[in-house]
């Protein structure tokens, strides 16, 4: 295990575990791996890859990340039982740097109603779980679940017991998003000054955003000695989400004068990470979301625009470039060549394979024919789509036609290539998109449940590129499909077919 370094705040990313736990964010193995590779590029210190005991799918994803992703510590979550801990340990065997993260509730309400255990039983179980984890790895993190609603003296005893058993990180979660910045800071000040052995371990913050305080709480914890923050990209997670990584990282960077400490994160990869998570999970980012919302760097008012033109710092506390947004936006068009296209894709943070580049370039020419100017956001969207298609494509949309209007029944005809055979089907529907989806169901003979369809413009204007994200479920399997086009019906059709390919 590397020596404990308290000169930086460690970023423990739990997008693939706590983030994935929220409704609609389930990801498949390849998608998790793609995110994990990007997190490693960003120089995240710890990736919590999943909860291996919860399902074979989770186990396999954690194992693949442990095998294939180098750089960060790979952590796996386990309840405080031998079976859970052994399964977590098995999943992370291939990782060069590994951690078991075990947790047990310590609040009166959780101990009584959830665990059915007394405080003294919990006080025995917690260090026992750490001892079991220590049989497999050196690096063990313990979390007293619902820590912020636990008795402080009891937490102190628990912390001393788990340190004695070998815990190297103690994470005190605000499981229900109940605490406030002042109280959370005070709690860490209390623990760090009172717990025997506190100087030899790292204290960690893990916040949920139920009161919109997750980032403020995490920063207050840092001010009070915490040196690890658990967070997710775009703040996805249970209920109102977890602490957003980009917010904590950029707050520490922008207000270094106040916090005096930073992280190892390469902030220029934040924007790409945000887009990737949004695109894979289908969980949209609100436009006014701090750091990564589409409006985060947009100056609309004339007074602000005038100020920014004269001196950016009049209204900008950080630059779009610092999170990887290129202010020197280049616009491509139908006359842009393959080399310029490739150069732009690489500058946007992709490492394309030749076949991905070829299919993305063909698609780019189609789009450029319909739309005079193709912006960076369009390119990211269409490249991501080509990348997904290259993975596996049993169904391919060959053609579609819809007729709809205020006095006609919406009707769609589609032609889909299925295993090299063209199948054509038609259907009516409640609207053009519904008619297209029904025709696709007829052609593919698959009728999944439709959970969610979100259509959002990627750029502005009536010729904007739109991105559709559809979530469907079949036989308990939930997948997200994506499609983009200047035509929202086509984008929806492509997203539906992408989802079926994923099933
Ligand atoms: O919020 C929480 O308490 C958790 C623990 C498992 C760390 O996610
Ligand atoms: Zn949590």
Coordinates of C-alpha atoms and ligand atoms in Angstrom, one line a residue:
X1 CA 0.0 0.0 0.0
X2 CA 1.2 3.5 -0.8
X3 CA 2.1 5.7 2.2
X4 CA -0.8 8.0 3.4
X5 CA -0.4 11.4 1.8
X6 CA -2.5 14.2 3.3
X7 CA -1.2 17.0 1.1
X8 CA -4.0 16.4 -1.5
X9 CA -7.7 15.6 -1.3
X10 CA -8.3 12.1 -2.7
X11 CA -11.1 11.7 -5.1
X12 CA -13.0 8.5 -4.6
X13 CA -15.4 8.2 -7.5
X14 CA -18.5 6.1 -6.9
X15 CA -20.4 6.8 -10.2
X16 CA -20.2 3.1 -10.9
X17 CA -21.6 2.0 -7.5
X18 CA -23.7 4.6 -5.7
X19 CA -24.3 6.5 -8.9
X20 CA -25.5 3.5 -10.7
X21 CA -27.8 2.6 -7.9
X22 CA -30.3 5.4 -8.8
X23 CA -33.3 4.6 -11.0
X24 CA -32.6 4.5 -14.7
X25 CA -28.8 4.7 -14.4
X26 CA -28.0 1.0 -14.8
X27 CA -25.1 0.4 -17.1
X28 CA -23.7 -2.6 -18.9
X29 CA -20.2 -4.0 -18.5
X30 CA -18.8 -2.2 -21.6
X31 CA -20.3 1.1 -20.5
X32 CA -18.9 0.8 -17.0
X33 CA -15.5 0.0 -18.4
X34 CA -15.6 3.0 -20.7
X35 CA -16.3 5.3 -17.8
X36 CA -13.7 3.6 -15.6
X37 CA -11.0 4.1 -18.3
X38 CA -12.0 7.8 -18.5
X39 CA -11.9 8.2 -14.7
X40 CA -8.4 6.7 -14.7
X41 CA -7.4 9.2 -17.4
X42 CA -8.7 12.0 -15.2
X43 CA -6.4 10.7 -12.4
X44 CA -9.1 9.8 -9.9
X45 CA -7.5 8.2 -6.9
X46 CA -10.1 5.5 -6.2
X47 CA -12.8 4.0 -8.4
X48 CA -15.5 2.2 -6.5
X49 CA -16.3 -0.2 -9.3
X50 CA -19.4 -1.9 -7.7
X51 CA -21.0 -4.1 -5.1
X52 CA -20.0 -7.6 -6.2
X53 CA -22.3 -9.7 -4.0
X54 CA -25.4 -7.9 -5.3
X55 CA -25.5 -9.7 -8.7
X56 CA -23.3 -11.7 -11.1
X57 CA -23.5 -8.8 -13.5
X58 CA -22.0 -6.5 -10.8
X59 CA -19.3 -9.1 -9.9
X60 CA -18.2 -9.4 -13.5
X61 CA -18.1 -5.7 -14.1
X62 CA -15.9 -5.1 -11.0
X63 CA -13.6 -8.0 -12.0
X64 CA -13.2 -6.6 -15.6
X65 CA -12.4 -3.1 -14.2
X66 CA -9.9 -4.6 -11.8
X67 CA -8.3 -6.5 -14.7
X68 CA -8.3 -3.8 -17.3
X69 CA -8.1 -0.3 -15.6
X70 CA -4.7 0.8 -14.4
X71 CA -3.8 3.7 -12.2
X72 CA -6.5 4.2 -9.5
X73 CA -7.1 2.0 -6.6
X74 CA -10.1 -0.3 -7.5
X75 CA -12.5 -0.6 -4.6
X76 CA -15.4 -3.0 -4.1
X77 CA -18.2 -2.6 -1.6
X78 CA -19.3 -5.2 0.9
X79 CA -21.6 -5.4 3.9
X80 CA -20.0 -6.4 7.1
X81 CA -20.4 -10.2 6.5
X82 CA -17.8 -12.8 5.5
X83 CA -19.6 -13.8 2.4
X84 CA -19.9 -10.2 1.1
X85 CA -16.3 -9.5 1.9
X86 CA -15.0 -12.7 0.3
X87 CA -17.0 -12.0 -2.8
X88 CA -15.6 -8.4 -3.0
X89 CA -12.1 -9.7 -2.4
X90 CA -12.4 -12.2 -5.2
X91 CA -13.7 -9.6 -7.7
X92 CA -10.8 -7.3 -7.2
X93 CA -8.0 -9.9 -7.3
X94 CA -6.7 -8.8 -10.7
X95 CA -6.3 -5.1 -9.6
X96 CA -2.7 -3.8 -9.0
X97 CA -4.0 -1.5 -6.3
X98 CA -7.2 -2.8 -4.5
X99 CA -9.4 -1.8 -1.6
X100 CA -12.3 -3.4 0.2
X101 CA -14.9 -1.0 1.4
X102 CA -17.1 -2.5 4.1
X103 CA -20.0 -0.8 5.9
X104 CA -22.3 -1.2 8.8
X105 CA -25.1 1.1 10.1
X106 CA -24.4 2.9 13.4
X107 CA -27.4 5.2 13.9
X108 CA -30.0 4.2 16.5
X109 CA -32.8 4.0 13.9
X110 CA -30.8 1.8 11.5
X111 CA -29.4 -0.5 14.2
X112 CA -32.9 -1.1 15.7
X113 CA -35.1 -1.4 12.6
X114 CA -32.7 -2.4 9.8
X115 CA -30.1 -4.5 11.5
X116 CA -32.1 -5.6 14.6
X117 CA -28.8 -5.3 16.5
X118 CA -27.8 -3.6 19.7
X119 CA -25.0 -1.0 19.8
X120 CA -22.7 -3.4 21.5
X121 CA -23.2 -6.1 18.8
X122 CA -22.5 -3.5 16.1
X123 CA -19.3 -2.5 18.1
X124 CA -18.1 -6.1 17.7
X125 CA -19.2 -6.6 14.2
X126 CA -17.5 -3.5 12.7
X127 CA -13.9 -4.4 13.6
X128 CA -14.6 -8.0 12.8
X129 CA -15.6 -7.1 9.3
X130 CA -12.3 -5.1 9.0
X131 CA -10.3 -8.0 10.2
X132 CA -11.9 -10.3 7.6
X133 CA -11.2 -7.8 4.9
X134 CA -7.6 -7.5 6.1
X135 CA -7.2 -11.3 5.3
X136 CA -7.4 -10.3 1.6
X137 CA -6.1 -6.7 1.2
X138 CA -4.0 -4.2 3.0
X139 CA -6.2 -1.2 2.1
X140 CA -9.5 -1.4 4.0
X141 CA -12.2 1.3 4.2
X142 CA -14.9 1.2 6.8
X143 CA -18.1 3.3 6.7
X144 CA -20.5 3.7 9.6
X145 CA -23.7 3.9 7.6
X146 CA -26.0 6.8 8.5
X147 CA -23.0 8.2 10.3
X148 CA -24.5 11.7 10.6
X149 CA -27.5 10.5 12.6
X150 CA -25.3 8.4 14.9
X151 CA -24.2 9.2 18.4
X152 CA -20.8 11.0 18.3
X153 CA -19.4 9.1 21.2
X154 CA -20.5 5.8 19.7
X155 CA -18.9 6.8 16.4
X156 CA -15.6 7.6 18.2
X157 CA -15.7 4.1 19.8
X158 CA -16.4 2.5 16.4
X159 CA -13.6 4.5 14.7
X160 CA -11.1 3.4 17.4
X161 CA -12.2 -0.2 17.1
X162 CA -11.9 -0.3 13.3
X163 CA -8.5 1.5 13.3
X164 CA -7.3 -1.1 15.8
X165 CA -8.5 -3.8 13.4
X166 CA -6.5 -2.2 10.5
X167 CA -8.9 0.2 8.7
X168 CA -6.9 2.6 6.6
X169 CA -9.8 4.9 5.7
X170 CA -12.9 5.8 7.7
X171 CA -15.7 7.3 5.6
X172 CA -18.5 8.9 7.6
X173 CA -21.5 9.0 5.2
X174 CA -24.4 11.4 5.3
X175 CA -26.5 8.5 4.0
X176 CA -29.8 10.4 4.1
X177 CA -28.6 13.9 3.1
X178 CA -29.5 15.3 6.6
X179 CA -26.5 17.1 7.8
X180 CA -25.4 20.7 7.3
X181 CA -22.0 22.1 6.5
X182 CA -21.4 23.4 10.1
X183 CA -22.4 20.2 11.8
X184 CA -20.6 17.9 9.4
X185 CA -17.4 19.9 9.8
X186 CA -17.8 19.8 13.6
X187 CA -18.3 16.1 13.5
X188 CA -15.0 15.6 11.6
X189 CA -13.2 18.0 13.9
X190 CA -14.5 16.0 16.9
X191 CA -13.4 12.6 15.4
X192 CA -10.0 13.8 14.1
X193 CA -9.1 15.3 17.5
X194 CA -10.6 12.6 19.7
X195 CA -10.1 9.3 18.0
X196 CA -7.0 7.4 19.0
X197 CA -4.9 6.7 15.9
X198 CA -6.8 9.2 13.7
X199 CA -3.4 10.6 12.5
X200 CA -2.6 7.3 10.8
X201 CA -5.7 7.0 8.7
X202 CA -7.6 9.1 6.1
X203 CA -11.1 10.4 7.0
X204 CA -13.5 10.6 4.1
X205 CA -16.7 12.4 3.4
X206 CA -19.7 10.9 1.5
X207 CA -22.7 13.1 1.1
X208 CA -26.1 12.8 -0.4
X209 CA -27.9 15.8 -1.9
X210 CA -31.4 15.6 -0.4
X211 CA -31.2 19.2 0.9
X212 CA -28.9 20.4 -1.9
X213 CA -26.0 20.6 0.5
X214 CA -23.8 17.7 -0.6
X215 CA -21.0 19.9 -2.1
X216 CA -21.1 22.4 0.7
X217 CA -21.0 19.6 3.3
X218 CA -18.0 17.9 1.5
X219 CA -16.1 21.2 1.4
X220 CA -16.7 21.8 5.1
X221 CA -15.5 18.3 5.8
X222 CA -12.3 19.1 3.9
X223 CA -11.9 22.4 5.8
X224 CA -12.0 20.2 9.0
X225 CA -9.3 17.7 8.0
X226 CA -11.0 15.2 5.7
X227 CA -8.7 14.1 2.9
X228 CA -11.0 11.9 0.7
X229 CA -14.3 12.9 -0.9
X230 CA -16.6 10.3 -2.3
X231 CA -18.5 11.6 -5.3
X232 CA -20.0 10.9 -8.7
X233 CA -19.9 12.6 -12.1
X234 CA -22.8 14.9 -12.6
X235 CA -23.8 14.1 -9.0
X236 CA -25.9 11.1 -10.0
X237 CA -26.9 8.8 -7.2
X238 CA -29.7 7.6 -4.9
X239 CA -32.6 10.0 -4.6
X240 CA -31.3 13.6 -5.1
X241 CA -27.9 12.2 -5.9
X242 CA -24.4 12.2 -4.4
X243 CA -21.8 15.0 -4.2
X244 CA -20.9 16.0 -7.7
X245 CA -17.2 15.4 -8.4
X246 CA -16.8 18.4 -10.8
X247 CA -18.2 20.8 -8.2
X248 CA -15.8 19.8 -5.4
X249 CA -12.8 19.6 -7.7
X250 CA -13.5 23.0 -9.3
X251 CA -14.3 24.6 -5.9
X252 CA -11.0 23.5 -4.5
X253 CA -9.2 24.7 -7.6
X254 CA -11.0 28.0 -8.0
X255 CA -10.9 28.8 -4.3
X256 CA -7.4 27.6 -3.6
X257 CA -6.9 30.9 -1.7
X258 CA -9.5 29.7 0.8
X259 CA -9.1 25.9 1.0
X260 CA -5.3 25.7 0.3
X261 CA -5.5 22.2 -1.0
X262 CA -6.2 20.5 -4.3
X263 CA -6.9 17.2 -5.9
X264 CA -5.0 15.2 -8.5
X265 CA -7.8 15.5 -11.1
X266 CA -7.0 16.6 -14.6
X267 CA -9.9 19.1 -14.8
X268 CA -9.7 19.4 -18.6
X269 CA -11.4 16.0 -18.8
X270 CA -14.4 17.0 -16.7
X271 CA -16.6 18.0 -19.6
X272 CA -16.0 14.8 -21.5
X273 CA -16.7 12.8 -18.3
X274 CA -20.0 14.6 -17.8
X275 CA -21.1 14.0 -21.4
X276 CA -20.1 10.4 -21.2
X277 CA -22.1 9.7 -18.1
X278 CA -25.1 11.6 -19.4
X279 CA -25.0 9.8 -22.7
X280 CA -24.5 6.3 -21.2
X281 CA -27.1 6.6 -18.4
X282 CA -29.6 8.8 -20.3
X283 CA -29.7 11.0 -17.2
X284 CA -29.9 14.5 -18.4
X285 CA -28.0 17.3 -16.8
X286 CA -30.0 20.4 -15.9
X287 CA -28.9 23.4 -18.1
X288 CA -28.0 25.5 -15.0
X289 CA -26.1 22.7 -13.2
X290 CA -22.8 24.1 -11.8
X291 CA -19.7 23.4 -13.9
X292 CA -21.2 21.0 -16.5
X293 CA -24.7 22.4 -17.3
X294 CA -24.9 23.8 -20.9
X295 CA -25.5 27.3 -19.5
X296 CA -22.7 27.1 -16.9
X297 CA -20.4 29.4 -19.1
X298 CA -23.1 31.1 -21.1
X299 CA -23.4 34.9 -20.7
X300 CA -26.8 36.0 -21.9
X301 CA -27.2 39.5 -20.5
X302 CA -25.8 42.4 -22.6
X303 CA -24.1 43.9 -19.6
X304 CA -22.3 40.6 -18.8
X305 CA -21.4 40.0 -22.4
X306 CA -19.9 43.5 -22.7
X307 CA -17.9 42.9 -19.5
X308 CA -16.6 39.5 -20.6
X309 CA -15.5 41.0 -23.9
X310 CA -13.5 43.7 -22.1
X311 CA -12.1 41.3 -19.5
X312 CA -13.3 37.8 -19.0
X313 CA -12.7 37.9 -15.2
X314 CA -15.5 40.5 -14.8
X315 CA -18.0 37.7 -14.9
X316 CA -16.0 34.5 -15.1
X317 CA -14.5 32.9 -12.1
X318 CA -13.1 29.9 -14.1
X319 CA -12.6 29.4 -17.8
X320 CA -14.5 26.9 -19.9
X321 CA -11.1 25.6 -21.1
X322 CA -10.3 24.5 -17.5
X323 CA -13.0 21.8 -17.7
X324 CA -12.1 20.9 -21.3
X325 CA -14.6 23.1 -23.2
X326 CA -12.8 24.6 -26.2
X327 CA -13.7 28.3 -26.4
X328 CA -12.0 28.3 -29.8
X329 CA -14.9 26.4 -31.2
X330 CA -14.4 25.3 -34.8
X331 CA -17.3 24.8 -37.0
X332 CA -17.1 22.0 -39.6
X333 CA -19.2 21.8 -42.7
X334 CA -19.8 19.6 -45.8
X335 CA -16.4 20.6 -47.3
X336 CA -14.4 19.6 -44.2
X337 CA -12.0 16.8 -45.0
X338 CA -11.4 13.6 -43.2
X339 CA -8.1 14.9 -41.7
X340 CA -9.8 18.0 -40.2
X341 CA -12.6 15.8 -38.9
X342 CA -10.2 13.3 -37.3
X343 CA -8.2 16.2 -35.7
X344 CA -11.3 17.6 -34.2
X345 CA -12.5 14.3 -32.8
X346 CA -9.1 13.7 -31.2
X347 CA -9.1 17.2 -29.7
X348 CA -12.5 16.5 -28.2
X349 CA -10.9 13.7 -26.1
X350 CA -11.7 10.6 -28.1
X351 CA -9.2 7.9 -29.2
X352 CA -11.0 6.6 -32.3
X353 CA -10.3 3.3 -34.0
X354 CA -10.1 3.5 -37.8
X355 CA -13.5 1.8 -38.4
X356 CA -15.2 4.1 -35.8
X357 CA -13.7 7.1 -37.6
X358 CA -14.9 5.9 -41.0
X359 CA -18.5 5.3 -39.9
X360 CA -18.6 8.6 -37.9
X361 CA -17.2 10.5 -41.0
X362 CA -19.9 9.0 -43.2
X363 CA -22.6 10.0 -40.7
X364 CA -21.0 13.5 -40.4
X365 CA -21.3 14.0 -44.2
X366 CA -25.0 13.1 -44.0
X367 CA -25.5 15.6 -41.2
X368 CA -23.4 18.3 -42.9
X369 CA -25.7 17.9 -45.9
X370 CA -28.7 18.8 -43.9
X371 CA -27.1 21.3 -41.5
X372 CA -24.7 24.0 -42.7
X373 CA -22.6 24.1 -39.5
X374 CA -21.6 21.2 -37.4
X375 CA -20.5 22.2 -33.9
X376 CA -18.3 20.4 -31.4
X377 CA -21.4 19.2 -29.4
X378 CA -22.8 17.7 -32.6
X379 CA -19.6 15.9 -33.3
X380 CA -19.4 14.5 -29.7
X381 CA -22.9 13.2 -30.1
X382 CA -22.5 11.7 -33.5
X383 CA -19.1 10.1 -32.7
X384 CA -20.5 8.6 -29.5
X385 CA -23.4 7.2 -31.5
X386 CA -21.0 5.6 -34.1
X387 CA -18.9 4.2 -31.3
X388 CA -21.9 2.6 -29.7
X389 CA -23.1 1.2 -33.1
X390 CA -19.8 -0.4 -33.8
X391 CA -20.1 -2.4 -30.6
X392 CA -22.9 -4.7 -31.9
X393 CA -25.6 -4.0 -34.4
X394 CA -28.1 -6.8 -35.0
X395 CA -30.7 -4.3 -36.2
X396 CA -30.0 -1.4 -38.6
X397 CA -32.5 1.3 -39.7
X398 CA -32.5 1.4 -43.5
X399 CA -35.4 3.7 -44.0
X400 CA -38.4 5.4 -42.4
X401 CA -41.3 7.5 -43.4
X402 CA -43.9 9.1 -41.3
X403 CA -47.1 11.0 -42.1
X404 CA -48.7 13.0 -39.4
X405 CA -50.7 16.2 -39.1
X406 CA -53.5 17.8 -37.1
X407 CA -56.2 15.9 -39.1
X408 CA -54.5 12.6 -40.0
X409 CA -53.8 9.5 -38.0
X410 CA -50.0 9.4 -37.5
X411 CA -48.6 6.5 -39.5
X412 CA -45.1 5.2 -39.9
X413 CA -43.4 2.8 -42.3
X414 CA -39.9 1.5 -41.5
X415 CA -37.4 -0.8 -43.1
X416 CA -34.9 -2.5 -40.9
X417 CA -32.0 -4.7 -41.8
X418 CA -32.2 -7.8 -39.6
X419 CA -29.5 -10.4 -40.1
X420 CA -29.0 -9.3 -43.7
X421 CA -32.7 -9.4 -44.5
X422 CA -34.7 -6.2 -45.0
X423 CA -38.0 -6.2 -43.1
X424 CA -40.6 -3.6 -43.8
X425 CA -43.5 -2.8 -41.5
X426 CA -46.1 -0.1 -40.9
X427 CA -48.2 1.0 -38.0
X428 CA -50.3 3.8 -36.7
X429 CA -49.7 5.4 -33.3
X430 CA -50.6 8.2 -30.9
X431 CA -48.0 10.4 -32.5
X432 CA -45.2 10.0 -35.1
X433 CA -42.7 8.6 -32.6
X434 CA -45.2 6.2 -31.2
X435 CA -46.1 5.0 -34.7
X436 CA -42.3 4.5 -35.5
X437 CA -41.8 2.5 -32.3
X438 CA -44.8 0.3 -33.0
X439 CA -43.5 -0.4 -36.5
X440 CA -40.1 -1.3 -35.1
X441 CA -41.7 -3.6 -32.6
X442 CA -43.6 -5.4 -35.4
X443 CA -40.5 -5.8 -37.6
X444 CA -38.2 -7.0 -34.8
X445 CA -41.0 -9.0 -33.0
X446 CA -39.7 -7.5 -29.7
X447 CA -42.1 -5.5 -27.6
X448 CA -40.3 -4.1 -24.5
X449 CA -41.8 -1.8 -22.0
X450 CA -41.0 1.8 -22.7
X451 CA -39.8 3.5 -19.5
X452 CA -38.6 6.9 -20.6
X453 CA -37.9 8.9 -23.8
X454 CA -36.0 12.1 -23.5
X455 CA -35.3 14.3 -26.6
X456 CA -32.9 17.2 -26.1
X457 CA -31.3 19.5 -28.6
X458 CA -27.5 19.3 -28.7
X459 CA -27.1 22.8 -30.3
X460 CA -29.4 25.7 -30.9
X461 CA -31.7 26.7 -33.7
X462 CA -34.4 24.9 -35.7
X463 CA -31.8 22.9 -37.6
X464 CA -30.3 21.8 -34.3
X465 CA -28.9 18.3 -33.8
X466 CA -31.2 16.5 -31.4
X467 CA -30.3 13.6 -29.2
X468 CA -32.9 11.0 -28.1
X469 CA -32.4 8.8 -25.2
X470 CA -34.8 5.9 -24.7
X471 CA -35.0 3.5 -21.7
X472 CA -36.7 0.2 -22.2
X473 CA -37.1 -3.0 -20.2
X474 CA -37.6 -6.6 -21.3
X475 CA -37.6 -9.6 -19.0
X476 CA -36.3 -7.5 -16.2
X477 CA -33.4 -6.2 -18.2
X478 CA -33.3 -2.4 -18.5
X479 CA -31.2 -0.7 -21.2
X480 CA -30.7 2.8 -22.5
X481 CA -30.5 3.5 -26.3
X482 CA -29.2 6.7 -27.9
X483 CA -29.7 8.2 -31.3
X484 CA -29.1 11.6 -32.8
X485 CA -30.2 13.4 -35.9
X486 CA -31.4 16.8 -37.1
X487 CA -34.8 15.1 -37.2
X488 CA -36.3 14.2 -33.8
X489 CA -38.3 11.3 -35.2
X490 CA -35.2 9.8 -36.8
X491 CA -33.3 10.4 -33.6
X492 CA -36.0 8.6 -31.6
X493 CA -36.1 5.7 -34.1
X494 CA -32.3 5.3 -33.9
X495 CA -32.3 5.4 -30.1
X496 CA -35.0 2.7 -30.0
X497 CA -33.0 0.5 -32.4
X498 CA -29.8 1.1 -30.4
X499 CA -31.7 0.0 -27.3
X500 CA -32.9 -3.2 -29.0
X501 CA -29.4 -4.0 -30.1
X502 CA -28.3 -3.6 -26.5
X503 CA -31.0 -6.0 -25.2
Ligands
LIG1 O1 -24.7 6.5 1.6 C1 -24.1 5.6 2.1 O2 -24.2 5.4 3.4 C2 -23.4 4.6 1.3 C3 -22.5 3.7 2.1 C4 -22.6 2.3 1.5 C5 -21.1 4.2 2.1 O3 -23.4 4.7 0.1
LIG2 ZN1 -24.2 6.7 -0.5

